[in-house]
Amino acid sequence: MEKTPLDSNIEKAATFRRIIASFRYSMQGLARLWREAAFRQEVYAFLIGIVIFAVAGAGFGDYFIFIILMLVLFCVEALNTAIEELVDRVSPEISVVGRHAKDLGSFAVFCLLCANGLFALYVVVKPIWI
């Protein structure tokens, strides 16, 4: 019988070592995500957005909201990539369920891209209307 993580004899790291290990796992995830062209494009869009906000004279609140929206986008992109990796691993053949899982993850990313784009448009157009 295969061991589950709960059956493992491996002791979890305590406090500070655990924080360091968690940070290392996160950076490994970031390195993996960086290999995705979509994520790199989103990072570049974030940097371009910051420049556009500066040119548009955006306020602190605008930057704050934009940064939060982009962090959420990065999180959803990471989850979408995780879903794709799991589907490819568990079901390497073409399957309807696998396709649906990937499509739903992609739709979540699309929704956030739209939200970010609409907010950026609002910040750029706002000075013209006010």
Tab-separated table of C-alpha atoms in Angstrom:
chain	number	residue	atom	x	y	z
A	1	MET	CA	0.000	0.000	0.000
A	2	GLU	CA	1.285	3.438	-0.923
A	3	LYS	CA	2.072	5.856	1.894
A	4	THR	CA	0.161	9.107	2.110
A	5	PRO	CA	1.698	12.352	3.396
A	6	LEU	CA	-0.057	11.729	6.715
A	7	ASP	CA	1.674	8.336	7.036
A	8	SER	CA	5.095	9.797	6.337
A	9	ASN	CA	7.872	9.555	8.919
A	10	ILE	CA	9.326	12.818	7.646
A	11	GLU	CA	9.148	15.482	10.309
A	12	LYS	CA	7.927	18.904	9.241
A	13	ALA	CA	10.337	21.772	9.754
A	14	ALA	CA	9.668	23.932	12.768
A	15	THR	CA	8.809	27.632	12.650
A	16	PHE	CA	11.707	29.581	11.058
A	17	ARG	CA	12.956	26.659	8.964
A	18	ARG	CA	9.400	26.112	7.804
A	19	ILE	CA	9.081	29.758	6.738
A	20	ILE	CA	12.356	29.511	4.826
A	21	ALA	CA	11.213	26.269	3.186
A	22	SER	CA	7.868	27.838	2.228
A	23	PHE	CA	9.667	30.800	0.685
A	24	ARG	CA	11.932	28.447	-1.271
A	25	TYR	CA	8.904	26.499	-2.572
A	26	SER	CA	7.268	29.769	-3.610
A	27	MET	CA	10.373	30.880	-5.492
A	28	GLN	CA	10.503	27.489	-7.228
A	29	GLY	CA	6.889	28.050	-8.247
A	30	LEU	CA	7.761	31.515	-9.540
A	31	ALA	CA	10.671	30.079	-11.537
A	32	ARG	CA	8.311	27.488	-13.043
A	33	LEU	CA	5.687	30.129	-13.809
A	34	TRP	CA	8.290	32.361	-15.471
A	35	ARG	CA	8.667	29.664	-18.139
A	36	GLU	CA	5.072	30.398	-19.205
A	37	ALA	CA	4.932	32.997	-21.986
A	38	ALA	CA	1.534	34.250	-20.757
A	39	PHE	CA	2.941	35.031	-17.308
A	40	ARG	CA	5.936	36.874	-18.746
A	41	GLN	CA	3.584	38.927	-20.913
A	42	GLU	CA	1.491	39.770	-17.849
A	43	VAL	CA	4.604	40.903	-15.966
A	44	TYR	CA	5.607	43.104	-18.912
A	45	ALA	CA	2.060	44.499	-19.069
A	46	PHE	CA	2.307	45.285	-15.350
A	47	LEU	CA	5.536	47.227	-15.868
A	48	ILE	CA	4.095	49.078	-18.871
A	49	GLY	CA	0.960	49.803	-16.826
A	50	ILE	CA	3.038	51.405	-14.074
A	51	VAL	CA	4.672	53.681	-16.666
A	52	ILE	CA	1.300	54.550	-18.208
A	53	PHE	CA	-0.101	55.336	-14.758
A	54	ALA	CA	2.838	57.673	-14.105
A	55	VAL	CA	2.247	59.481	-17.407
A	56	ALA	CA	-1.496	59.722	-16.669
A	57	GLY	CA	-0.780	61.179	-13.212
A	58	ALA	CA	-2.464	58.341	-11.344
A	59	GLY	CA	-2.892	58.684	-7.612
A	60	PHE	CA	-1.676	56.392	-4.845
A	61	GLY	CA	-5.047	54.627	-4.693
A	62	ASP	CA	-4.919	53.874	-8.410
A	63	TYR	CA	-1.466	52.305	-8.086
A	64	PHE	CA	-2.579	50.342	-5.024
A	65	ILE	CA	-5.637	48.892	-6.758
A	66	PHE	CA	-3.634	48.115	-9.910
A	67	ILE	CA	-0.948	46.291	-7.924
A	68	ILE	CA	-3.573	44.252	-6.049
A	69	LEU	CA	-5.360	43.368	-9.299
A	70	MET	CA	-2.080	42.309	-10.892
A	71	LEU	CA	-1.107	40.180	-7.883
A	72	VAL	CA	-4.492	38.443	-8.091
A	73	LEU	CA	-3.915	37.939	-11.825
A	74	PHE	CA	-0.498	36.390	-11.113
A	75	CYS	CA	-2.096	34.078	-8.531
A	76	VAL	CA	-4.821	32.951	-10.914
A	77	GLU	CA	-2.249	32.436	-13.679
A	78	ALA	CA	-0.252	30.237	-11.285
A	79	LEU	CA	-3.356	28.220	-10.391
A	80	ASN	CA	-4.260	27.901	-14.072
A	81	THR	CA	-0.774	26.601	-14.825
A	82	ALA	CA	-1.059	24.150	-11.922
A	83	ILE	CA	-4.384	22.884	-13.281
A	84	GLU	CA	-2.868	22.431	-16.742
A	85	GLU	CA	0.129	20.554	-15.309
A	86	LEU	CA	-2.105	18.244	-13.268
A	87	VAL	CA	-4.469	17.554	-16.153
A	88	ASP	CA	-1.531	16.773	-18.449
A	89	ARG	CA	-0.050	14.436	-15.812
A	90	VAL	CA	-3.238	12.642	-14.787
A	91	SER	CA	-4.881	12.522	-18.197
A	92	PRO	CA	-2.279	12.768	-20.987
A	93	GLU	CA	-4.870	11.646	-23.540
A	94	ILE	CA	-7.484	14.084	-24.824
A	95	SER	CA	-10.497	14.106	-22.510
A	96	VAL	CA	-13.581	16.274	-22.213
A	97	VAL	CA	-13.147	16.692	-18.467
A	98	GLY	CA	-9.493	17.692	-18.874
A	99	ARG	CA	-10.386	20.164	-21.600
A	100	HIS	CA	-13.118	21.674	-19.410
A	101	ALA	CA	-10.708	22.068	-16.486
A	102	LYS	CA	-8.183	23.845	-18.688
A	103	ASP	CA	-10.847	26.032	-20.309
A	104	LEU	CA	-12.235	27.072	-16.922
A	105	GLY	CA	-8.784	28.028	-15.679
A	106	SER	CA	-8.198	29.999	-18.854
A	107	PHE	CA	-11.540	31.781	-18.420
A	108	ALA	CA	-10.584	32.810	-14.879
A	109	VAL	CA	-7.381	34.380	-16.223
A	110	PHE	CA	-9.355	36.077	-19.007
A	111	CYS	CA	-11.789	37.615	-16.501
A	112	LEU	CA	-8.934	39.125	-14.517
A	113	LEU	CA	-7.238	40.387	-17.657
A	114	CYS	CA	-10.496	42.160	-18.524
A	115	ALA	CA	-10.802	43.621	-15.010
A	116	ASN	CA	-7.209	44.859	-15.114
A	117	GLY	CA	-7.643	46.307	-18.589
A	118	LEU	CA	-10.871	48.084	-17.678
A	119	PHE	CA	-9.313	49.538	-14.552
A	120	ALA	CA	-6.237	50.732	-16.456
A	121	LEU	CA	-8.512	52.308	-19.075
A	122	TYR	CA	-10.488	54.027	-16.310
A	123	VAL	CA	-7.314	55.475	-14.767
A	124	VAL	CA	-6.066	56.759	-18.129
A	125	VAL	CA	-9.439	58.241	-19.199
A	126	LYS	CA	-10.418	59.601	-15.759
A	127	PRO	CA	-8.387	62.850	-16.073
A	128	ILE	CA	-10.129	63.692	-19.341
A	129	TRP	CA	-13.603	63.470	-17.751
A	130	ILE	CA	-12.771	65.234	-14.519
